[in-house]
Coordinates of C-alpha atoms and ligand atoms in Angstrom, one line a residue:
M1 CA 0.0 0.0 0.0
I2 CA 1.4 3.3 -1.0
R3 CA 0.5 6.5 0.9
Y4 CA -0.2 9.4 -1.3
S5 CA 0.9 12.0 1.3
G6 CA 4.6 11.2 0.7
Y7 CA 4.3 10.0 -2.9
L8 CA 5.6 12.0 -5.9
M9 CA 2.5 12.1 -8.1
P10 CA 2.1 15.8 -8.7
T11 CA -1.2 16.2 -10.5
T12 CA -2.0 19.6 -12.1
K13 CA -5.0 21.3 -13.6
E14 CA -2.9 23.2 -16.1
I15 CA -3.0 21.9 -19.7
P16 CA 0.5 22.2 -21.1
S17 CA 0.3 24.2 -24.3
D18 CA 2.6 22.0 -26.3
A19 CA 0.7 18.8 -25.6
E20 CA -1.4 18.2 -28.7
V21 CA -2.9 14.7 -27.9
V22 CA -4.9 13.6 -25.0
S23 CA -2.4 11.0 -23.8
H24 CA 0.4 13.5 -23.6
R25 CA -1.8 16.0 -21.7
L26 CA -3.1 13.4 -19.3
M27 CA 0.3 11.8 -18.6
L28 CA 1.6 15.3 -17.6
R29 CA -1.5 16.3 -15.7
A30 CA -1.6 13.0 -13.8
G31 CA 2.0 13.4 -12.7
L32 CA 3.3 10.4 -14.6
I33 CA 6.0 12.0 -16.6
R34 CA 8.0 15.2 -16.9
K35 CA 9.8 16.6 -19.8
V36 CA 13.6 17.0 -19.6
A37 CA 14.3 18.0 -23.3
S38 CA 12.4 17.6 -26.5
G39 CA 11.4 13.9 -26.8
I40 CA 13.2 13.1 -23.5
Y41 CA 11.3 12.4 -20.3
T42 CA 11.7 11.4 -16.7
Y43 CA 9.2 8.8 -15.5
L44 CA 7.8 9.7 -12.2
P45 CA 6.9 6.8 -9.7
A46 CA 3.4 6.2 -10.9
G47 CA 4.4 6.5 -14.6
L48 CA 7.2 4.0 -14.0
R49 CA 4.7 1.7 -12.4
V50 CA 2.6 1.8 -15.6
L51 CA 5.7 1.1 -17.8
R52 CA 6.8 -1.8 -15.6
K53 CA 3.3 -3.3 -15.9
V54 CA 3.4 -3.0 -19.7
E55 CA 6.9 -4.6 -19.6
G56 CA 5.8 -7.3 -17.3
I57 CA 3.0 -8.4 -19.7
I58 CA 5.5 -8.3 -22.6
R59 CA 8.1 -10.3 -20.7
E60 CA 5.6 -13.0 -19.7
E61 CA 4.5 -13.5 -23.2
M62 CA 7.9 -13.4 -24.7
D63 CA 9.0 -16.1 -22.2
R64 CA 5.9 -18.1 -22.9
A65 CA 6.8 -18.0 -26.6
G66 CA 10.2 -19.4 -25.8
A67 CA 12.2 -16.2 -26.3
Q68 CA 15.2 -15.6 -23.9
E69 CA 15.8 -12.2 -22.3
V70 CA 19.2 -10.5 -22.8
L71 CA 20.3 -6.9 -22.3
M72 CA 22.4 -5.2 -24.9
P73 CA 24.2 -1.8 -24.4
S74 CA 22.9 1.5 -25.7
V75 CA 26.3 2.5 -26.8
I76 CA 27.3 0.7 -30.0
P77 CA 30.7 0.8 -31.8
A78 CA 30.4 2.2 -35.3
E79 CA 32.3 -0.8 -36.9
L80 CA 29.2 -3.0 -36.5
W81 CA 27.0 -0.5 -38.2
K82 CA 29.6 0.0 -41.0
E83 CA 29.6 -3.8 -41.5
S84 CA 25.8 -3.8 -42.1
G85 CA 26.0 -0.7 -44.3
R86 CA 23.6 1.2 -42.0
W87 CA 26.2 3.6 -40.7
D88 CA 25.8 5.5 -44.0
A89 CA 22.2 4.4 -44.8
Y90 CA 20.5 5.3 -41.5
G91 CA 20.6 9.1 -41.7
K92 CA 20.2 11.7 -39.0
E93 CA 18.0 9.6 -36.7
L94 CA 21.2 7.9 -35.6
L95 CA 23.0 9.8 -32.9
R96 CA 26.7 9.5 -33.5
F97 CA 29.6 10.5 -31.3
R98 CA 33.2 9.9 -30.5
D99 CA 34.9 8.7 -27.3
R100 CA 38.1 10.2 -25.8
A101 CA 40.2 7.9 -28.1
D102 CA 38.3 9.3 -31.1
R103 CA 36.6 6.1 -31.8
E104 CA 33.1 6.4 -33.3
F105 CA 30.0 5.2 -31.6
C106 CA 26.2 5.6 -31.9
L107 CA 23.3 5.3 -29.5
G108 CA 21.3 2.2 -30.6
P109 CA 18.0 3.0 -32.3
T110 CA 17.6 -0.8 -32.9
H111 CA 19.9 -3.7 -32.3
E112 CA 20.1 -6.0 -35.3
E113 CA 23.8 -5.4 -35.6
V114 CA 24.7 -6.1 -32.0
I115 CA 22.5 -9.2 -31.7
T116 CA 23.8 -10.6 -35.0
D117 CA 27.3 -10.1 -33.8
L118 CA 26.6 -12.0 -30.7
V119 CA 24.9 -14.9 -32.6
R120 CA 27.7 -15.2 -35.2
R121 CA 30.2 -15.7 -32.4
E122 CA 28.1 -18.1 -30.3
V123 CA 26.2 -20.2 -32.9
R124 CA 28.1 -22.7 -34.9
S125 CA 25.8 -25.6 -35.6
Y126 CA 22.2 -26.2 -36.7
R127 CA 21.7 -27.9 -33.3
Q128 CA 21.8 -24.4 -31.6
L129 CA 18.9 -23.2 -33.7
P130 CA 16.2 -21.9 -33.6
L131 CA 17.0 -19.1 -31.1
N132 CA 15.0 -16.1 -30.1
L133 CA 16.5 -13.4 -28.0
Y134 CA 14.8 -10.3 -26.7
Q135 CA 15.5 -7.3 -24.5
I136 CA 13.5 -4.4 -23.0
Q137 CA 15.9 -1.6 -23.4
D138 CA 16.4 2.1 -23.8
K139 CA 16.5 3.2 -27.5
F140 CA 17.6 6.6 -28.9
R141 CA 16.3 7.9 -32.2
D142 CA 17.0 11.6 -33.1
E143 CA 13.4 12.0 -34.5
I144 CA 13.0 15.2 -36.6
R145 CA 9.7 15.9 -34.9
P146 CA 9.5 14.4 -31.5
R147 CA 5.9 14.9 -30.3
F148 CA 2.9 13.6 -28.5
G149 CA 4.9 12.8 -25.4
L150 CA 5.9 9.2 -25.1
M151 CA 4.2 8.5 -28.4
R152 CA 7.1 9.8 -30.5
G153 CA 10.0 10.4 -28.2
R154 CA 13.7 10.5 -28.9
E155 CA 14.7 8.3 -25.9
F156 CA 12.3 5.5 -25.3
F157 CA 11.9 1.9 -24.1
M158 CA 11.4 -0.8 -26.7
K159 CA 11.1 -4.5 -26.5
D160 CA 13.0 -5.8 -29.4
A161 CA 13.3 -9.5 -30.2
Y162 CA 15.3 -11.2 -32.8
S163 CA 14.8 -14.8 -34.1
F164 CA 17.4 -17.0 -35.7
D165 CA 16.4 -20.0 -37.7
A166 CA 18.1 -22.5 -40.0
D167 CA 15.7 -21.9 -42.9
E168 CA 12.8 -20.0 -44.2
E169 CA 10.3 -22.5 -43.0
G170 CA 11.7 -22.2 -39.5
A171 CA 11.7 -18.4 -39.7
A172 CA 8.0 -18.5 -40.8
G173 CA 7.3 -20.5 -37.6
S174 CA 9.2 -18.1 -35.4
Y175 CA 7.3 -15.2 -37.0
R176 CA 4.0 -16.8 -36.4
K177 CA 4.9 -17.4 -32.7
M178 CA 5.8 -13.8 -32.2
Y179 CA 2.6 -12.7 -34.1
D180 CA 0.5 -14.8 -31.7
A181 CA 2.4 -13.5 -28.7
Y182 CA 1.7 -9.9 -29.8
C183 CA -2.0 -10.6 -30.1
R184 CA -2.0 -12.0 -26.5
I185 CA 0.1 -9.0 -25.2
F186 CA -2.3 -6.4 -26.6
R187 CA -5.4 -8.3 -25.6
R188 CA -4.0 -8.5 -22.0
M189 CA -3.6 -4.8 -22.0
G190 CA -7.3 -4.4 -22.9
L191 CA -6.5 -2.7 -26.2
A192 CA -8.6 -2.8 -29.4
F193 CA -6.0 -3.4 -32.1
R194 CA -5.5 -4.7 -35.6
A195 CA -2.5 -6.5 -37.1
V196 CA -2.1 -4.9 -40.5
E197 CA 0.0 -5.9 -43.5
A198 CA 2.7 -3.3 -43.8
D199 CA 5.0 -2.2 -46.5
T200 CA 8.5 -3.7 -46.0
G201 CA 10.0 -0.5 -47.3
A202 CA 13.8 -0.1 -47.3
I203 CA 14.6 -2.7 -44.7
G204 CA 13.5 -5.4 -47.2
G205 CA 12.1 -8.7 -46.2
R206 CA 9.4 -11.1 -46.9
S207 CA 6.6 -10.0 -44.8
S208 CA 5.7 -7.6 -42.1
H209 CA 2.8 -6.7 -39.9
E210 CA 2.2 -3.6 -37.8
F211 CA 0.1 -3.8 -34.7
M212 CA -2.2 -0.8 -34.6
V213 CA -4.2 0.4 -31.7
I214 CA -7.3 2.0 -33.2
A215 CA -7.5 5.6 -32.2
D216 CA -8.5 8.8 -34.1
S217 CA -5.3 10.5 -33.1
G218 CA -3.3 7.8 -34.8
E219 CA -0.7 8.9 -37.3
D220 CA -1.4 5.9 -39.6
A221 CA -4.3 5.4 -41.9
I222 CA -5.5 1.8 -42.1
V223 CA -8.2 -0.2 -43.8
S224 CA -9.8 -3.3 -42.6
C225 CA -12.4 -5.6 -44.1
G226 CA -15.7 -5.6 -42.3
A227 CA -16.2 -9.3 -43.2
C228 CA -12.8 -11.0 -43.0
E229 CA -9.5 -10.6 -41.1
Y230 CA -7.8 -8.6 -43.9
S231 CA -6.3 -5.3 -42.7
A232 CA -3.6 -3.2 -44.2
N233 CA -1.8 0.0 -43.9
V234 CA -3.3 2.3 -46.6
E235 CA 0.2 2.5 -48.1
K236 CA 0.0 -1.2 -48.8
A237 CA -3.7 -2.1 -49.1
E238 CA -4.5 -3.9 -52.3
C239 CA -7.4 -2.8 -54.4
G240 CA -9.7 -5.6 -55.2
P241 CA -10.3 -6.4 -58.9
D242 CA -12.0 -3.4 -60.5
G243 CA -15.4 -4.8 -61.3
S244 CA -16.3 -2.0 -63.6
V245 CA -16.8 -2.9 -67.3
P246 CA -16.2 -0.2 -69.9
A247 CA -19.2 2.1 -69.8
A248 CA -19.5 2.6 -73.5
T249 CA -18.2 1.0 -76.7
P250 CA -14.9 2.5 -77.8
A251 CA -15.0 5.5 -80.1
P252 CA -14.9 4.4 -83.7
G253 CA -12.8 7.4 -84.9
P254 CA -9.3 8.5 -83.8
P255 CA -8.8 10.8 -80.8
R256 CA -10.0 14.4 -81.3
K257 CA -8.2 17.4 -79.9
V258 CA -10.4 19.9 -78.1
P259 CA -9.4 23.3 -76.7
T260 CA -9.4 23.6 -72.9
P261 CA -8.0 27.0 -72.2
G262 CA -6.7 27.4 -68.7
K263 CA -8.3 24.2 -67.5
R264 CA -5.7 22.0 -65.8
T265 CA -7.2 19.8 -63.1
I266 CA -9.4 16.8 -63.7
G267 CA -12.2 18.7 -61.9
E268 CA -11.9 21.8 -64.1
V269 CA -11.6 19.9 -67.4
S270 CA -14.4 17.5 -66.5
A271 CA -16.8 20.3 -65.8
F272 CA -15.7 22.2 -68.9
L273 CA -16.1 19.2 -71.3
G274 CA -19.0 17.6 -69.5
I275 CA -17.1 14.3 -69.2
P276 CA -17.2 12.6 -65.7
P277 CA -13.8 12.3 -64.0
G278 CA -14.0 8.5 -64.1
L279 CA -13.6 8.7 -67.9
F280 CA -10.3 10.5 -67.8
F281 CA -6.9 8.9 -68.2
K282 CA -5.2 10.8 -65.5
T283 CA -1.5 10.8 -66.3
L284 CA 1.2 11.4 -63.7
L285 CA 4.9 11.7 -64.4
F286 CA 7.4 10.3 -62.0
E287 CA 11.2 10.7 -61.8
T288 CA 12.7 7.5 -60.5
D289 CA 16.1 5.7 -60.2
K290 CA 14.8 3.6 -63.1
G291 CA 14.2 6.6 -65.3
D292 CA 11.1 8.6 -66.1
V293 CA 7.8 6.9 -65.9
A294 CA 4.2 7.8 -66.6
V295 CA 1.4 6.3 -64.5
V296 CA -2.1 6.3 -66.0
L297 CA -5.2 5.8 -63.9
S298 CA -8.8 6.6 -64.0
G299 CA -9.4 10.3 -63.0
K300 CA -11.6 9.3 -60.1
H301 CA -8.7 7.6 -58.3
E302 CA -5.4 8.7 -56.6
V303 CA -2.0 7.1 -57.3
N304 CA -0.2 5.1 -54.6
E305 CA 3.5 6.0 -54.9
V306 CA 4.5 3.0 -52.8
K307 CA 2.9 0.7 -55.3
V308 CA 4.5 2.4 -58.2
K309 CA 7.9 2.1 -56.5
N310 CA 7.4 -1.6 -55.7
R311 CA 6.1 -2.3 -59.2
L312 CA 9.2 -0.7 -60.7
G313 CA 11.5 -2.3 -58.1
A314 CA 12.8 1.3 -57.7
D315 CA 14.8 2.7 -54.7
W316 CA 13.0 6.0 -55.0
V317 CA 10.2 7.6 -57.0
K318 CA 9.1 11.2 -56.9
L319 CA 6.5 13.2 -58.8
A320 CA 8.1 15.2 -61.6
G321 CA 8.3 18.9 -60.9
E322 CA 6.9 21.5 -63.3
E323 CA 10.2 21.9 -65.1
R324 CA 10.6 18.1 -65.8
V325 CA 7.0 17.8 -66.9
R326 CA 7.6 20.5 -69.5
E327 CA 10.7 18.7 -70.7
I328 CA 8.9 15.4 -71.1
T329 CA 5.5 16.6 -72.5
G330 CA 6.3 19.9 -74.0
A331 CA 3.5 21.4 -72.1
P332 CA 2.9 22.9 -68.6
S333 CA 1.6 20.4 -66.0
G334 CA -2.1 19.7 -66.2
Y335 CA -1.9 18.7 -69.9
A336 CA -0.1 15.4 -69.8
G337 CA -1.6 12.4 -71.5
P338 CA -0.3 8.9 -72.5
V339 CA -0.8 9.3 -76.3
G340 CA 2.6 9.7 -77.9
L341 CA 4.4 10.2 -74.7
P342 CA 8.2 9.4 -75.0
V343 CA 8.5 7.5 -71.6
R344 CA 7.5 4.1 -70.1
V345 CA 3.7 4.0 -69.4
L346 CA 2.3 2.0 -66.5
A347 CA -1.4 1.7 -66.3
D348 CA -3.6 1.0 -63.2
H349 CA -6.3 -1.7 -63.5
S350 CA -8.9 1.1 -63.5
V351 CA -7.8 2.1 -67.1
R352 CA -9.3 -1.1 -68.3
G353 CA -12.7 0.1 -67.2
I354 CA -12.6 3.0 -69.7
A355 CA -13.5 2.0 -73.2
S356 CA -12.7 5.5 -74.5
G357 CA -12.0 8.6 -72.5
A358 CA -10.4 12.0 -72.3
T359 CA -6.8 12.9 -71.4
G360 CA -4.2 15.7 -71.8
A361 CA -2.9 16.4 -75.3
N362 CA 0.7 17.1 -74.2
E363 CA 0.0 20.6 -75.4
K364 CA -0.9 23.8 -73.5
D365 CA -4.7 24.4 -73.3
A366 CA -5.7 21.2 -75.1
H367 CA -7.1 17.8 -74.3
L368 CA -7.9 14.7 -76.3
V369 CA -11.2 12.9 -76.3
D370 CA -12.2 9.6 -77.8
V371 CA -8.9 8.1 -76.6
V372 CA -8.9 4.3 -76.6
P373 CA -6.4 2.4 -74.5
G374 CA -4.6 -0.4 -76.4
R375 CA -5.2 1.5 -79.6
D376 CA -4.1 5.1 -79.0
F377 CA -1.6 4.2 -76.3
L378 CA -0.1 0.9 -75.1
P379 CA 0.8 0.6 -71.5
E380 CA 3.7 -1.7 -70.8
S381 CA 1.7 -3.4 -68.1
Y382 CA -1.5 -3.1 -66.1
A383 CA -1.2 -3.3 -62.3
D384 CA -2.6 -2.2 -59.0
L385 CA -1.2 1.3 -58.6
R386 CA -3.8 3.3 -56.9
L387 CA -4.8 4.1 -53.3
V388 CA -7.7 2.3 -51.8
E389 CA -10.7 4.5 -51.1
E390 CA -14.1 4.6 -49.5
G391 CA -16.4 2.2 -51.3
D392 CA -13.6 -0.2 -52.3
R393 CA -14.0 -3.9 -51.5
C394 CA -11.7 -6.4 -49.9
P395 CA -9.3 -8.1 -52.3
R396 CA -9.8 -11.4 -50.4
C397 CA -13.5 -11.6 -49.9
S398 CA -15.1 -8.6 -51.5
G399 CA -16.3 -7.5 -48.1
P400 CA -16.7 -3.7 -47.5
F401 CA -13.6 -1.8 -46.4
R402 CA -13.6 0.3 -43.3
F403 CA -11.2 3.2 -42.8
S404 CA -9.7 4.0 -39.5
R405 CA -6.7 5.5 -37.9
G406 CA -4.2 3.7 -35.8
I407 CA -1.1 4.0 -33.6
E408 CA 1.6 1.6 -34.4
V409 CA 2.6 0.0 -31.1
G410 CA 4.3 -3.1 -32.5
H411 CA 6.0 -4.4 -35.6
V412 CA 6.9 -7.9 -36.6
F413 CA 9.2 -8.4 -39.6
R414 CA 10.8 -11.2 -41.5
L415 CA 14.3 -10.1 -42.3
G416 CA 15.5 -13.1 -44.3
T417 CA 19.3 -13.1 -44.5
K418 CA 19.9 -9.4 -44.9
Y419 CA 21.9 -9.1 -41.7
S420 CA 23.3 -12.6 -41.5
V421 CA 24.8 -12.2 -44.9
A422 CA 26.2 -8.7 -44.2
L423 CA 27.7 -9.8 -40.9
S424 CA 28.5 -13.4 -41.9
A425 CA 26.3 -15.1 -39.4
A426 CA 26.4 -18.7 -40.5
Y427 CA 26.0 -22.2 -39.1
L428 CA 26.9 -25.7 -40.3
D429 CA 23.9 -27.8 -41.4
A430 CA 23.6 -31.5 -40.8
F431 CA 25.8 -32.2 -43.8
G432 CA 28.5 -29.9 -42.5
K433 CA 27.7 -27.2 -45.1
E434 CA 27.8 -23.6 -44.2
Q435 CA 24.4 -21.8 -44.4
S436 CA 23.2 -18.3 -43.6
I437 CA 21.0 -17.9 -40.6
V438 CA 17.5 -16.7 -41.4
M439 CA 16.3 -13.8 -39.1
G440 CA 13.2 -12.0 -37.9
C441 CA 12.9 -8.9 -35.8
Y442 CA 10.0 -7.9 -33.5
G443 CA 9.5 -4.6 -31.7
I444 CA 7.1 -3.1 -29.3
G445 CA 7.3 0.5 -28.0
V446 CA 6.7 0.3 -24.2
G447 CA 5.9 4.0 -23.6
R448 CA 4.0 4.4 -26.9
T449 CA 1.8 1.4 -25.9
A450 CA 1.0 3.1 -22.6
A451 CA 0.2 6.3 -24.4
A452 CA -2.0 4.4 -26.9
A453 CA -3.9 2.8 -24.1
I454 CA -4.8 6.3 -22.8
E455 CA -5.8 7.4 -26.3
Q456 CA -8.3 4.6 -26.3
H457 CA -9.3 4.7 -22.6
H458 CA -10.1 8.1 -21.2
D459 CA -13.0 10.5 -20.6
D460 CA -13.4 14.1 -19.6
D461 CA -12.2 13.5 -16.1
G462 CA -9.0 11.7 -17.0
I463 CA -7.4 8.3 -17.7
V464 CA -9.5 5.2 -17.5
W465 CA -6.8 2.5 -17.3
P466 CA -7.4 -1.1 -18.2
I467 CA -6.7 -2.7 -14.8
S468 CA -3.8 -4.8 -16.2
I469 CA -1.6 -1.7 -16.7
A470 CA -3.1 0.8 -14.2
P471 CA -0.5 2.2 -11.7
F472 CA -2.8 1.1 -8.9
E473 CA -5.8 -1.1 -8.9
A474 CA -7.7 0.6 -6.1
C475 CA -7.6 3.9 -4.3
V476 CA -8.7 3.9 -0.7
L477 CA -9.9 7.4 0.2
P478 CA -10.7 8.7 3.6
V479 CA -12.7 11.9 3.0
N480 CA -11.9 13.5 6.3
T481 CA -8.4 12.9 7.6
K482 CA -9.2 14.7 10.9
N483 CA -11.5 11.8 11.8
E484 CA -9.1 9.4 13.4
G485 CA -11.4 6.4 13.7
L486 CA -12.4 6.8 10.0
V487 CA -8.8 7.1 8.9
K488 CA -7.8 4.0 10.9
E489 CA -10.6 2.0 9.5
A490 CA -9.8 3.0 5.9
E491 CA -6.2 2.2 6.5
R492 CA -7.0 -1.2 7.9
V493 CA -9.1 -1.9 4.8
G494 CA -6.3 -0.7 2.5
K495 CA -3.8 -3.0 4.2
E496 CA -6.1 -5.9 4.0
L497 CA -6.6 -5.3 0.3
S498 CA -2.8 -5.2 -0.2
A499 CA -2.5 -8.4 1.7
R500 CA -4.9 -9.9 -0.8
G501 CA -2.7 -8.8 -3.7
I502 CA -4.6 -5.6 -4.7
E503 CA -2.3 -2.7 -5.5
V504 CA -3.6 0.1 -3.3
L505 CA -3.0 3.9 -3.2
F506 CA -4.1 5.2 0.2
D507 CA -5.0 8.8 -0.2
D508 CA -4.1 10.0 3.3
R509 CA -3.5 13.6 2.1
D510 CA -5.0 16.4 4.1
E511 CA -6.9 17.7 1.1
R512 CA -10.5 18.7 0.3
P513 CA -12.6 15.7 -0.8
G514 CA -13.3 17.2 -4.2
I515 CA -9.6 17.4 -4.9
K516 CA -9.0 13.8 -3.9
F517 CA -11.9 12.6 -6.0
K518 CA -10.6 14.5 -9.0
D519 CA -7.1 13.2 -8.6
A520 CA -8.3 9.6 -8.4
D521 CA -10.3 10.1 -11.6
L522 CA -7.5 11.9 -13.4
V523 CA -4.9 9.2 -12.5
G524 CA -7.5 6.7 -13.7
I525 CA -7.4 4.2 -10.8
P526 CA -10.0 1.5 -11.7
L527 CA -11.6 1.1 -8.3
R528 CA -12.1 3.7 -5.5
V529 CA -13.2 3.0 -2.0
T530 CA -14.5 6.1 -0.3
F531 CA -14.8 6.4 3.5
G532 CA -17.2 9.3 4.0
E533 CA -18.3 10.5 7.5
K534 CA -22.0 9.6 7.3
N535 CA -21.4 6.2 5.7
Y536 CA -18.7 5.4 8.2
E537 CA -21.0 6.1 11.1
A538 CA -23.5 3.7 9.6
G539 CA -20.7 1.1 9.2
C540 CA -20.5 1.5 5.4
A541 CA -18.2 2.7 2.7
E542 CA -18.6 3.3 -1.1
I543 CA -17.1 1.4 -3.9
R544 CA -16.9 3.3 -7.2
D545 CA -16.0 1.9 -10.6
R546 CA -13.9 4.5 -12.5
K547 CA -15.1 3.3 -15.9
T548 CA -18.8 3.0 -15.4
G549 CA -19.2 5.5 -12.6
R550 CA -21.3 2.9 -10.8
T551 CA -21.2 3.4 -7.0
D552 CA -22.2 0.8 -4.4
R553 CA -22.7 1.5 -0.8
V554 CA -21.5 -1.6 1.1
E555 CA -20.9 -2.6 4.7
I556 CA -17.3 -2.1 5.7
S557 CA -16.9 -5.8 6.6
E558 CA -17.7 -6.6 2.9
V559 CA -15.5 -4.1 1.2
V560 CA -12.4 -6.3 0.8
A561 CA -14.3 -9.2 -0.7
R562 CA -16.3 -6.9 -3.0
V563 CA -13.2 -5.0 -4.2
C564 CA -11.4 -8.3 -4.9
T565 CA -14.3 -9.6 -6.9
A566 CA -14.6 -6.3 -8.9
A567 CA -10.9 -6.4 -9.6
Q568 CA -11.2 -10.0 -10.8
E569 CA -14.0 -9.0 -13.1
K570 CA -11.9 -6.2 -14.6
K571 CA -9.0 -8.6 -15.1
K572 CA -11.3 -10.8 -17.2
E573 CA -11.7 -7.9 -19.6
C574 CA -8.0 -8.2 -20.1
A575 CA -8.0 -11.9 -20.9
P576 CA -5.5 -13.1 -23.6
Ligands
LIG601 P1 7.3 5.0 -36.7 O1 6.9 4.7 -38.1 O2 6.2 5.3 -35.8 O3 8.5 5.9 -36.6 P2 9.0 2.7 -36.8 O4 8.6 2.0 -38.0 O5 10.2 3.6 -36.9 O6 7.8 3.6 -36.1 P3 10.1 0.4 -35.5 O7 11.5 0.6 -36.0 O8 9.3 -0.7 -36.2 O9 9.2 1.7 -35.6 O10 10.1 0.2 -33.9 C1 9.3 -0.7 -33.2 C2 8.4 0.0 -32.3 O11 9.0 0.9 -31.5 C3 7.3 0.7 -32.9 O12 6.2 -0.2 -33.3 C4 6.8 1.7 -31.9 O13 5.9 1.1 -31.0 C5 8.1 2.0 -31.1 N1 8.7 3.3 -31.6 C6 9.3 3.6 -32.7 N2 9.7 4.9 -32.7 C7 9.4 5.4 -31.5 C8 9.5 6.7 -30.9 N3 10.1 7.7 -31.6 N4 9.0 6.9 -29.7 C9 8.3 5.9 -29.1 N5 8.2 4.6 -29.6 C10 8.7 4.4 -30.8
LIG602 MG1 10.5 5.6 -37.1

């Protein structure tokens, strides 16, 4: 049992002006964290209790899944990062420095290099595999825009796990185990989440899922199917087959040029010519490391740059600027079209749905109508190149898509042999042949998860912690600290609850009742036991549920049993 009177949990009414999201505001107001520098925080006692609970759940599930805990240093010698090639590739998020002997180091933003170095030294034989090692450790990333408190910090705790298998099949099994462990972890924290397919981006790899806590304040846009399990980051979400059939028979004659003075956007030209946007061949020019490329899609859709990049196998793509557009098309932007264009043309599937349509004439103030794909321009391929949008259907089951926002709290990733090849982490197989180890990596942001839980569980009065990660399970609150008998009785109940395994905050402060109530609500303690004067005289106390607001007046002799039952009930809501 902890006594509030001597406890450093400085609650405040003030709303800090730089705190944009509710979790950041509430963590400050509830006295859980304090800022030291941008993206760098001190965890106060109650805040640390929350982090320890999050870590505890993660640790239990990692151990259950057969992973072994290690602890790696924050300070990493540059040599290891040079071996993997990331010393140059990682950019400014990597904080680099030199020691007194002028040797280069960095603060670890992630630990693939260090763990692969360990494993290449210790693992020789297939008999030592599979292996899964994890740590819960302090990371540093010099984020450009640290914000939202613990959500995007510069120094933060992460659980990072790394699996090592003899082959791809084994690696797939390790991945699955971690995926299942993550589902248990987030369910045990009482969070509504989705595991979404993510783009593997620059790290490369076979597959990747992000675990997203659903919250409007989330930085990521995700879609999920209302009928099946399919969920994806909008960046990655596949568009189902475009069911549309060409609306009209193709124009019999050749394309006709029509004047469109000053009309550049699809909206303007569509209104001017009286042709719906869906019948436009929208043409976007990209500069890429594979050369210039035009992407054609129906005017009612938006291009997805990630898909274009993946389709081309390019390292980078970017929309061509005004100058480059002029060089390629001979016209200002707004008049590009695929007919006679001197660059590679990729078409989105939606182009097939247009029998004949309109497009830019590659000439200022002019467009073409009666353009027929396959006749007037020939795309080198048709592919899924657009962003999913409202009204799209699931690529797996044709169910309706739902759009929501999410906070990425965890990430599981199949790495293949990227690091084991770069750092020569190999083992001898049963035939004595040297093979590369196949890896996976798996991260969870500890502080970000706590913040995400607040985003999902709060009300006007403060935090409403799921009991599994609350700093305290119950608050015992004597209303009048001058009344000795009452305080004694409240204290006895608090101690008994503690003895029964309930984590109790005993609010023995000499404060007005209103302040005590407000603080208990703000800090979000799931159960509150109030000893008021009148009730006490009648041998009663009140038990209040933070989430529902339900208040029960019970005899003091029953309080302990009732609180234990209520806590048990709440724990069921956090079942794996
Ligand atoms: P983001 O896209 O949000 O920057 P990331 O893709 O860089 O995340 P990973 O490298 O996959 O993140 O890291 C694993 C986990 O670490 C993330 O899922 C997230 O929970 C946490 N995390 C990453 N960056 C931060 C940060 N700046 N502050 C707090 N937690 C973070
Ligand atoms: Mg990042």
